Short mmCIF file of C-alpha atoms and ligand atoms in Angstrom, two decimals:
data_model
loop_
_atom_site.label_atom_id
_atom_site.label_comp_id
_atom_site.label_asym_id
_atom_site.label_seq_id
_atom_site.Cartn_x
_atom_site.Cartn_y
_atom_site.Cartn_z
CA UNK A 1 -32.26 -12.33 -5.79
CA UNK A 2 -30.45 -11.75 -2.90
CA UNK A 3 -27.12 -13.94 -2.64
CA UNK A 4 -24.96 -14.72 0.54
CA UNK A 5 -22.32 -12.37 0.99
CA UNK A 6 -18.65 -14.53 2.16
CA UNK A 7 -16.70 -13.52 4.43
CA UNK A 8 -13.22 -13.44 5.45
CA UNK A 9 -11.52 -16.72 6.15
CA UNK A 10 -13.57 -17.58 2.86
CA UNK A 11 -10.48 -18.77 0.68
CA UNK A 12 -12.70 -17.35 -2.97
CA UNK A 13 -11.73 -14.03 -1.17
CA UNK A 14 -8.28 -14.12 -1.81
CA UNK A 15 -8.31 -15.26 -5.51
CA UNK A 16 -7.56 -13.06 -8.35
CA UNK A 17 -10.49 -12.63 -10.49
CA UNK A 18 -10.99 -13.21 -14.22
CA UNK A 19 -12.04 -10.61 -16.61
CA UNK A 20 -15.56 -10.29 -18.32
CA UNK A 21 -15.63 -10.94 -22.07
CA UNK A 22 -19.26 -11.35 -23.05
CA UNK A 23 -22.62 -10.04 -22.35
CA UNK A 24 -24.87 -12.45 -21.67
CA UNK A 25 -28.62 -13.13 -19.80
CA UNK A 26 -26.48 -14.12 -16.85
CA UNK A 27 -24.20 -11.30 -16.58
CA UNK A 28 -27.26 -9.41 -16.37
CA UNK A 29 -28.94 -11.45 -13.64
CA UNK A 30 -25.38 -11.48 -12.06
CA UNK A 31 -25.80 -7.17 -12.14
CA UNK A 32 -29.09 -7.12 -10.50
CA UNK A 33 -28.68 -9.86 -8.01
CA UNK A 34 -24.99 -7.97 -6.91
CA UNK A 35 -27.15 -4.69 -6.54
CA UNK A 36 -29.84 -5.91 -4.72
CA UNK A 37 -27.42 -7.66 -2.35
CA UNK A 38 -25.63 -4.33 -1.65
CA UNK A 39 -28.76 -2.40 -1.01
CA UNK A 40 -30.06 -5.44 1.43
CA UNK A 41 -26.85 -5.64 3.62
CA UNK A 42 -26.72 -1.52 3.37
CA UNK A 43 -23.50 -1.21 1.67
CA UNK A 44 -22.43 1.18 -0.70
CA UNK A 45 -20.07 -1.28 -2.83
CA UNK A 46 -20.06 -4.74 -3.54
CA UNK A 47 -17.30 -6.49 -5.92
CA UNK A 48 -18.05 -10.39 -7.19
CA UNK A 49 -15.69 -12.55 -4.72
CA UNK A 50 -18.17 -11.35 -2.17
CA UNK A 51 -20.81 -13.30 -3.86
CA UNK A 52 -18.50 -16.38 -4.41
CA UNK A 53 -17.90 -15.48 -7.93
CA UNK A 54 -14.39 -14.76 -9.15
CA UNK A 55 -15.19 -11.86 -11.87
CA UNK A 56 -13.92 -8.55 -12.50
CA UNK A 57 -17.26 -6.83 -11.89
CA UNK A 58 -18.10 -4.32 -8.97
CA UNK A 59 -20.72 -2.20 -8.36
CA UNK A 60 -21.51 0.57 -6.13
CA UNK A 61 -23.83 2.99 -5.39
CA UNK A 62 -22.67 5.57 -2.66
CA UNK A 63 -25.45 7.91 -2.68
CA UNK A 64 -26.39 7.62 0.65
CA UNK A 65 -23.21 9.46 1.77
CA UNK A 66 -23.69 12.25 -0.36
CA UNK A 67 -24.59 14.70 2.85
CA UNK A 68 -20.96 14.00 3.86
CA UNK A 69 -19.09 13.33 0.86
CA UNK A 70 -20.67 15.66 -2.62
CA UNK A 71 -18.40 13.11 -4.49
CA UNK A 72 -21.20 10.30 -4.02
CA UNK A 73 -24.36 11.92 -4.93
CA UNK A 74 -25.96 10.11 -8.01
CA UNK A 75 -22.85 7.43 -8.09
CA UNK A 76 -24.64 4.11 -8.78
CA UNK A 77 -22.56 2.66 -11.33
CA UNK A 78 -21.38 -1.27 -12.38
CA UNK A 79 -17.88 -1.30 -12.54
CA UNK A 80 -16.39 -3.98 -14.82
CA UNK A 81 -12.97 -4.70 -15.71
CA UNK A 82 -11.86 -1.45 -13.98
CA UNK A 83 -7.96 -0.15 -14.27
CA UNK A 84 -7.15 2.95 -12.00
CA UNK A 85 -4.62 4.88 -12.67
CA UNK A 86 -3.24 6.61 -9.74
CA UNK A 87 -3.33 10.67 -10.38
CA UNK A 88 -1.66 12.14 -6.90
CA UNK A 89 0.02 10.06 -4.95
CA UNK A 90 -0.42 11.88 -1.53
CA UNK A 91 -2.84 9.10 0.68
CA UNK A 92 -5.37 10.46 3.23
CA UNK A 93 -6.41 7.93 5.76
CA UNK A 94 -10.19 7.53 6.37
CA UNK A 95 -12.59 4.51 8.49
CA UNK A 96 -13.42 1.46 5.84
CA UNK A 97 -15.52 -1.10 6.56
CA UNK A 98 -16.68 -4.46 4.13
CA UNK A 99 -19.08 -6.69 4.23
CA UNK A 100 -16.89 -9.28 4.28
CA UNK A 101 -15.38 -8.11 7.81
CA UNK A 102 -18.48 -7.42 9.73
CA UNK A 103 -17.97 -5.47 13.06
CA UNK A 104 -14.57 -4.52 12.25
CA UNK A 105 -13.54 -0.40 11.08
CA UNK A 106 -9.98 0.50 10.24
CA UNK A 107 -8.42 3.60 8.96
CA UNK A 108 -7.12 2.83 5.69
CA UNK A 109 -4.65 4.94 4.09
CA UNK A 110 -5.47 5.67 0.29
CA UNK A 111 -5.01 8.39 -2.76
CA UNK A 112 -7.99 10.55 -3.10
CA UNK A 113 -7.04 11.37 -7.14
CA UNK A 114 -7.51 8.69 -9.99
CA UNK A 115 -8.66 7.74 -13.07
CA UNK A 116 -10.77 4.93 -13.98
CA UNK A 117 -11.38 2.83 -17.28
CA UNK A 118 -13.74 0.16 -17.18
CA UNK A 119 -16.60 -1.39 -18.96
CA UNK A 120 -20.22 -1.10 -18.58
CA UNK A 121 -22.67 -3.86 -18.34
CA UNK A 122 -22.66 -3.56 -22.32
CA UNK A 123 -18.97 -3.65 -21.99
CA UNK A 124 -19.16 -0.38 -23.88
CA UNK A 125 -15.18 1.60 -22.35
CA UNK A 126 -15.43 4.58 -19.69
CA UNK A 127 -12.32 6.52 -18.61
CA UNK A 128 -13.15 8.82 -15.73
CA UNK A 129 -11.06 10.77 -12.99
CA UNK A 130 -13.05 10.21 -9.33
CA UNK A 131 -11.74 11.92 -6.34
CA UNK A 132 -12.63 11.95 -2.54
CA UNK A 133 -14.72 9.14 -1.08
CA UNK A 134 -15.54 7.78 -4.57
CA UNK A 135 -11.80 7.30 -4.92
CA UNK A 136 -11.43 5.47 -1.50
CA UNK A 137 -14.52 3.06 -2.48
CA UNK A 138 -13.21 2.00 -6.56
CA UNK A 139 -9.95 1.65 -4.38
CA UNK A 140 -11.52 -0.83 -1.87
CA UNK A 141 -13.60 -2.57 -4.45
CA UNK A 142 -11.12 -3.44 -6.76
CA UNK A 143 -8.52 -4.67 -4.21
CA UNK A 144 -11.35 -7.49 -3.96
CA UNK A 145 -10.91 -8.51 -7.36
CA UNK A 146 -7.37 -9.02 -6.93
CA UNK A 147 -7.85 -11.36 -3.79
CA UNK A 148 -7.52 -8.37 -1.34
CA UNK A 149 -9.33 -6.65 1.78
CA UNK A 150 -9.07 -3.56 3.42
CA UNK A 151 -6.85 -4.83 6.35
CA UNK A 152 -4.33 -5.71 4.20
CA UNK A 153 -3.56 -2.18 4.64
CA UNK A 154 -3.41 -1.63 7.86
CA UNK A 155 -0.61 -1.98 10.64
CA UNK A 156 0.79 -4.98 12.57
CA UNK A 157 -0.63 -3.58 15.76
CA UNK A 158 -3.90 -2.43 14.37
CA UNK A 159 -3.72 -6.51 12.63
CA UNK A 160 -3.18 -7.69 16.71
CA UNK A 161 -5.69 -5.17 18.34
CA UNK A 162 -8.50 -7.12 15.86
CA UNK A 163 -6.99 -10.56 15.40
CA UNK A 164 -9.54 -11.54 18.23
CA UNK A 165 -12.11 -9.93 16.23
CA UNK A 166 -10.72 -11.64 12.88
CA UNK A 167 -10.89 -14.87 14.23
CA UNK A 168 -14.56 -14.88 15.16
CA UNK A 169 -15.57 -14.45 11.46
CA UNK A 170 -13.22 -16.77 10.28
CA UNK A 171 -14.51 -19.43 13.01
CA UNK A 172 -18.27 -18.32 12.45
CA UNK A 173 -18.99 -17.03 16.01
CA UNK A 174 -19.63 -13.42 14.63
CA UNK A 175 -23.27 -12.33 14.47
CA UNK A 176 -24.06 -11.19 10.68
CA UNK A 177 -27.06 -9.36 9.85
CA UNK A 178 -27.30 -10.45 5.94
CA UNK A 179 -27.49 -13.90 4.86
CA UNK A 180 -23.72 -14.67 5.05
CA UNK A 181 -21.58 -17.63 3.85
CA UNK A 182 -18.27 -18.50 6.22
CA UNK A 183 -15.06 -19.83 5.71
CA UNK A 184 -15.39 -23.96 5.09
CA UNK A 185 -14.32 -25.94 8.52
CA UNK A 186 -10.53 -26.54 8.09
NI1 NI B 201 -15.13 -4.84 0.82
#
C-alpha cells in the first residue's frame, strides 16, 4: 500500500524515533508498504517519520544509481535499529535531496567511510562497513530517525537562499508529485 509521504513543517519529522523490539504481521506490512512508497515517489531511501511513524526502521534501495556510484548496485536493504560508526572522518560534500523537501537540492557535507550494525526485518544483527554514496544515503536516512533533515547541514546563507522555497512546503503551496501529507495549519 502506498502511504503519504510528510513533509517538512510536519512536526512527526523532528521527533526522535523509538527502537523496534518485535517482529510482528505489522512490521512486515510496515516493510512492504515503506518499499513500495519509495519505489512510487522514485526515491532511493525512505526512513519511518516520513510515513508518520516514529520507528527506527529505514530502507533503501539505491540501485538505480549504480551507473554513477558501483557502491549502489544490488543495495536494497531494510535498515532497522541502525548505529554507524564513523570510520574516516574526512567529509566530501555531494547534492541530497528528500522526499520530505520536494524541489529543494543542497550540497551536504558528509564522511564517505562507516560501519553499520543494524537489524534485519527478523531482527537477526548485521555489522557492515559502506563507503561512497551508500555512506551519504545510511547517513541521510538515519538523521530522520533522530528528528533530522538534510538542511540541517547546510549553511545560514544556503538556509536564506531556500527559506522562500522552505516556506512553500511548510504552507502547502508546493506542487508534490506523490500523495503527500503537510504540516497541520498552525
Ligand atoms: Ni530524507
Amino acid at each position: 500500500m502506498k502511504l503519504p509521504i510528510y513533509l517538512y513543517g510536519h512536526p512527526v519529522l523532528r521527533k526522535v524515533s523509538e527502537p523496534i523490539t518485535a517482529v510482528d504481521d505489522q512490521l512486515k506490512s510496515l516493510l512492504e508498504n515503506m518499499f513500495e512508497t519509495m519505489y512510487n515517489s522514485d526515491g532511493i531511501g525512505l526512513a519511518a517519520p516520513q510515513i508518520g511513524i516514529n520507528k527506527r526502521i529505514v530502507v533503501i534501495d539505491g540501485s538505480v544509481l549504480a551507473e554513477d556510484f558501483p557502491e549502489c548496485a544490488d543495495s536494497k536493504m531494510a535498515i532497522l535499529n541502525p548505529e554507524i560508526e564513523i570510520l574516516d572522518g574526512e567529509e566530501v560534500s555531494r547534492g541530497e535531496g528528500c522526499l520530505s523537501l520536494p524541489g529543494i537540492a543542497e550540497d551536504v557535507k558528509r564522511v564517505e567511510h562507516l560501519r553499520l550494525r543494524w537489524q534485519d526485518e527478523n531482527l537477526e544483527h548485521h555489522e557492515r562497513e559502506f563507503s561512497g554514496f551508500m555512506a551519504r544515503i545510511i547517513q541521510h536516512e538515519c538523521d530522520h530517525l533522530d528528528g533530522k533533515v538534510f538542511i540541517d547541514h547546510i549553511s545560514a546563507a544556503r538556509k536564506l537562499f531556500i527559506k522562500r522555497k522552505l516556506s512553500n512546503i511548510v504552507e502547502g503551496k508546493t506542487r508534490v508529485e506523490y500523495p503527500a501529507k503537510y504540516a497541520p495549519r498552525r
